[in-house]
Coordinates of C-alpha atoms in Angstrom, one line a residue:
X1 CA 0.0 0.0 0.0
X2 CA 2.9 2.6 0.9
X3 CA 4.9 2.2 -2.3
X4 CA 1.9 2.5 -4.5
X5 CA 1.2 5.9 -2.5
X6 CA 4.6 6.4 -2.7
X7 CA 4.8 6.1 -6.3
X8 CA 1.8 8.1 -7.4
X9 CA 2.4 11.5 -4.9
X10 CA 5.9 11.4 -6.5
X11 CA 5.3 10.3 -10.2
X12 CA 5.5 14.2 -10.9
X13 CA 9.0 14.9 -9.3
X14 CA 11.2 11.9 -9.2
X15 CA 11.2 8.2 -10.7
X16 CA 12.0 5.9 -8.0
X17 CA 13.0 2.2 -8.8
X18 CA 14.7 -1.1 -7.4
X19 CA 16.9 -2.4 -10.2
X20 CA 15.2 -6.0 -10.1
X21 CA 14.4 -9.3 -11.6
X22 CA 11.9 -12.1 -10.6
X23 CA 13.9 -15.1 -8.6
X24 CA 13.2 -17.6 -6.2
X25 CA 14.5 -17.1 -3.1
X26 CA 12.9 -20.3 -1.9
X27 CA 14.0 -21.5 2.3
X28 CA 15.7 -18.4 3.0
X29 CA 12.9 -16.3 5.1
X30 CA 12.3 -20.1 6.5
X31 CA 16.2 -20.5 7.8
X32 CA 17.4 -16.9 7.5
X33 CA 19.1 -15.2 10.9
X34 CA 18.5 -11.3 12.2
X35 CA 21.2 -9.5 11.2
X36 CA 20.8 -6.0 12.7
X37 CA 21.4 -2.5 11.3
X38 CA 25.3 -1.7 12.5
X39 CA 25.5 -4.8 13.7
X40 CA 27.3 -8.0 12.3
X41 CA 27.7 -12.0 12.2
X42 CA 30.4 -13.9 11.3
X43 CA 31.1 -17.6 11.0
X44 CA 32.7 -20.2 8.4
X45 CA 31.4 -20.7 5.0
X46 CA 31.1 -24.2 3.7
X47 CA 31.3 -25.3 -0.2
X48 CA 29.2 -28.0 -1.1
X49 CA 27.9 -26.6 -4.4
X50 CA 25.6 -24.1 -2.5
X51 CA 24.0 -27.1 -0.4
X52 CA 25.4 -25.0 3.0
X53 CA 24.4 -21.2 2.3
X54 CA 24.5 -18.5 5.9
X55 CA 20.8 -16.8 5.6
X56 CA 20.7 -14.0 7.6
X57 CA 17.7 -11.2 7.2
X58 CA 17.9 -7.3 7.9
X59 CA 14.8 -4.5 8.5
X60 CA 15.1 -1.3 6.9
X61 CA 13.5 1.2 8.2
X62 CA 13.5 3.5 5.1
X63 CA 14.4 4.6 1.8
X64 CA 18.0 5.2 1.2
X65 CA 21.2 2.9 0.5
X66 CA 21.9 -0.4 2.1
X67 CA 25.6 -1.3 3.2
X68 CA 26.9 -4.5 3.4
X69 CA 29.9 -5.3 4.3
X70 CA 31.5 -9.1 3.4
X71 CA 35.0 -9.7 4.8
X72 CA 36.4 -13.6 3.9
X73 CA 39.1 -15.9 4.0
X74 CA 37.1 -18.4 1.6
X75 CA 38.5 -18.4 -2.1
X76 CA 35.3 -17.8 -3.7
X77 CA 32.5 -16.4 -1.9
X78 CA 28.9 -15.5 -3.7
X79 CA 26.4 -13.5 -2.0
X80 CA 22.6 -12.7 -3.2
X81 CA 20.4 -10.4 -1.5
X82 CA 16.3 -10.4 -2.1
X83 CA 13.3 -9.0 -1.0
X84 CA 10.3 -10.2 1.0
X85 CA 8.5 -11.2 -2.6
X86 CA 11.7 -13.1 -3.5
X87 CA 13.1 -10.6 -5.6
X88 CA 16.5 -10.6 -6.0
X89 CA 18.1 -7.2 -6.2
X90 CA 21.4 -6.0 -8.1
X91 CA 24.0 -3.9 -6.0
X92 CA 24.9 -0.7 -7.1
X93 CA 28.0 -1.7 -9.2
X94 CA 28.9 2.1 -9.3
X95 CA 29.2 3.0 -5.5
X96 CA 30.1 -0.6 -4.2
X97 CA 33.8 -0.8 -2.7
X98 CA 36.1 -3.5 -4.0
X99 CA 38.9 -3.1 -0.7
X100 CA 40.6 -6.4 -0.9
X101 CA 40.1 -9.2 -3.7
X102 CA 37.9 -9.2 -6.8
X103 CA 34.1 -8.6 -7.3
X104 CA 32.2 -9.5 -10.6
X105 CA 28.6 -8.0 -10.6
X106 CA 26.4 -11.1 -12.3
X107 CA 23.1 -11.4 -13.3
X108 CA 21.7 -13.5 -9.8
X109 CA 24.4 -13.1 -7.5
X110 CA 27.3 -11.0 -6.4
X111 CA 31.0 -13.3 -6.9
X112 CA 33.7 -12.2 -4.9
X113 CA 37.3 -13.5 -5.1
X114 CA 40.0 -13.2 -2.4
X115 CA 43.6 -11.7 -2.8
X116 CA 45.7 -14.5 -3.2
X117 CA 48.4 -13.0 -1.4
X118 CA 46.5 -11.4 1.9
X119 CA 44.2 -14.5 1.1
X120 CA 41.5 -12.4 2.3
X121 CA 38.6 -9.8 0.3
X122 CA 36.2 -7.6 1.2
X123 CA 34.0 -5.8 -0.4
X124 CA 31.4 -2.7 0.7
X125 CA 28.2 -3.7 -1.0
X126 CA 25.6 -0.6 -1.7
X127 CA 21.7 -1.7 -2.3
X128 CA 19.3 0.9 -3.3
X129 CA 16.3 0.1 -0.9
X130 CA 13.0 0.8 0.6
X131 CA 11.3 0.3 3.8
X132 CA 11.1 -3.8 4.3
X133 CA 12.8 -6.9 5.5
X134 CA 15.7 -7.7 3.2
X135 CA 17.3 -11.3 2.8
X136 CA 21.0 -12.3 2.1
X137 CA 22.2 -15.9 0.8
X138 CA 26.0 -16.3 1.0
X139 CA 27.9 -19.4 -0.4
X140 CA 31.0 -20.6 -0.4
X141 CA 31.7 -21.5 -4.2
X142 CA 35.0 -23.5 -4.2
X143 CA 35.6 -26.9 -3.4
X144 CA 36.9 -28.3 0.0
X145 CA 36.7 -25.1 1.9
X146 CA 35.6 -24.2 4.9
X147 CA 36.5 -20.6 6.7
X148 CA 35.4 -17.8 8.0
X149 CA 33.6 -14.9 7.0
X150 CA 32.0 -11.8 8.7
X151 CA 29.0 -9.7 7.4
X152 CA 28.2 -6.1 8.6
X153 CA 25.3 -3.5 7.9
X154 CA 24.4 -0.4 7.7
X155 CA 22.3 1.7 5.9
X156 CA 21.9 5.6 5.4
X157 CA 18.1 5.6 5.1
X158 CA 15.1 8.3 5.7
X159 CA 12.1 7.4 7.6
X160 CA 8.8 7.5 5.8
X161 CA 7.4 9.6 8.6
X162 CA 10.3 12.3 8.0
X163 CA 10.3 15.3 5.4
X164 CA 12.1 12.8 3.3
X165 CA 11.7 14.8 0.1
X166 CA 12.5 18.0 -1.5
X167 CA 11.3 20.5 -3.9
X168 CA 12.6 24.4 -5.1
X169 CA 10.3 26.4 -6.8
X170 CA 10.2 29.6 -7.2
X171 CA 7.8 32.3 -6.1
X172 CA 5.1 32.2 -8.7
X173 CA 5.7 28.3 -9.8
X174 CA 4.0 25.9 -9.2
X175 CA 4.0 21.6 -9.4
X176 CA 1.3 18.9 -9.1
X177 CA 2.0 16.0 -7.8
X178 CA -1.2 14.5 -8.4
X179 CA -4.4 13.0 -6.6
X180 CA -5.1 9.6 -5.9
X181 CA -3.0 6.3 -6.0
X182 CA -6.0 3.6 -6.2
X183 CA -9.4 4.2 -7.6
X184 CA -11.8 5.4 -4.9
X185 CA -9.4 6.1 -2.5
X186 CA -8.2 9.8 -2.5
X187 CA -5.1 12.1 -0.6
X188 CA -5.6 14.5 1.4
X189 CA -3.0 17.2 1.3
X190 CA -1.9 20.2 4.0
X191 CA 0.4 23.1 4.2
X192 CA 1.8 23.8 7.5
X193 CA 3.0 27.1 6.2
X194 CA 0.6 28.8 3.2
X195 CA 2.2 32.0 3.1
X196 CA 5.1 30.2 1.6
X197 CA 3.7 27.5 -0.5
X198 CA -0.2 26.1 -0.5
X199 CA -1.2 23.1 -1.6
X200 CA -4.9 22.5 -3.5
X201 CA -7.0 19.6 -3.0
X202 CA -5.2 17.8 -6.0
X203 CA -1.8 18.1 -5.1
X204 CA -0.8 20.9 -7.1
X205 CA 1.8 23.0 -4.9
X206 CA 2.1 26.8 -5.9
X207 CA 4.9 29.2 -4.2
X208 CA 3.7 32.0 -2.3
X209 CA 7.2 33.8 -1.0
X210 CA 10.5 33.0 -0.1
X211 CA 11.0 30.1 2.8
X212 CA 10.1 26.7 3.3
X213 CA 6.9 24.9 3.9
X214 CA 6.4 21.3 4.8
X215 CA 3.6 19.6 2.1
X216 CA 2.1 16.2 3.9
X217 CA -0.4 14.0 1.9
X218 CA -1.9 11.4 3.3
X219 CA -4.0 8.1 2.9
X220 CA -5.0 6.9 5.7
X221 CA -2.6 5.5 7.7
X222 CA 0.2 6.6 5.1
X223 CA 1.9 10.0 5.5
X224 CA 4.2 11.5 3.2
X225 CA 6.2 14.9 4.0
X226 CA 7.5 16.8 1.4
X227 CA 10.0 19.7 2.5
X228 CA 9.6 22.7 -0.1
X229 CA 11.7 25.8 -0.6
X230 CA 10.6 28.5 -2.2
X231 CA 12.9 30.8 -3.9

């Protein structure tokens, strides 16, 4: 319900999108392990052509960039991370850190090599993500090995109750961000500051002088803030 409201009070301002393909992530919420935010888990990896994986699960409380960072002794290590409707999701290749060892981005998992002389890699992984429970499958994926491995996260993320979005306009503009996400079911948006921006019944923002004004629309339950400047 929150992404679709998400989606359709934004469609005007930004694109937002999880770079995504349909997988089966089949056992893992069964077997997977809380890892917590800034928090880590470490252990030994075992190769037995991905019969052994370490499931571990992490909550994100927002939407922003998830860090994980994989630190192992094992030759080969392979590490997939989905969502809770099995979908496994790509790292950012562009932003992730390569400190020690070799990464190669493929299509359903993450392969990381160690350096054969520290015999050691890690590797800072950055997922783009949303407010939801995350899983992560790591393997060991070379044969007769078994050693250790730790796995950290954090994640630079913006509560959906926040003013997690933000618009400049100047005075005189004005921007809709439209009306309703689901047939029947309409938001219902407020100004907490009209002399600097107001905000009609359909979502269409217009700058009244120079400061900034908080926008909320809501649906229920959901709330969205939008932060706006006016210039």
């Amino acid at each position: 319900m929150k992404k679709r409201f998400l989606s359709a009070v934004l469609a005007a301002a930004m694109s937002m999108s999880l770079l995504s393909a349909a997988v089966s992530a089949a056992s893992i919420q069964d077997t997977a392990k809380e890892l917590k935010i800034g928090g880590s888990v470490s252990g030994k990896l075992e190769s037995s052509n991905k019969e052994n994986p370490k499931d571990y699960y992490v909550k994100v409380t927002g939407t922003g960039v998830l860090k994980l960072t994989v630190e192992s002794w094992t030759y080969e290590t392979m590490i997939s991370v989905y969502d809770s409707d099995d979908r496994y999701i790509k790292p950012l290749s562009d932003d992730s850190e390569t400190i020690q060892g070799r990464t190669n981005f493929r299509d359903k998992d993450t392969y990381i090599s160690y350096d054969s002389t520290l015999k050691k890699s890690k590797v800072i992984l950055h997922y783009e993500v949303k407010k939801g429970t995350y899983y992560i499958r790591m393997n060991a994926g070379y044969a007769n090995s078994t050693e250790n491995f730790k796995l950290s996260a954090k994640a630079n993320v913006k509560s959906v109750s926040e003013a997690m979005f933000e618009i400049t306009l100047k005075k005189g503009k004005s921007i809709s961000l439209g009306t309703t996400f689901m047939s029947g079911q309409s938001i219902k948006w407020e100004s907490n500051k009209k002399s600097v921006a107001q905000v009609s019944s359909k979502g269409k923002i217009t700058a009244k002088g120079k400061g900034n004004a908080t926008i909320t629309a809501k649906n229920g339950s959901d709330t969205i803030k939008i932060r706006v400047k006016v210039t």
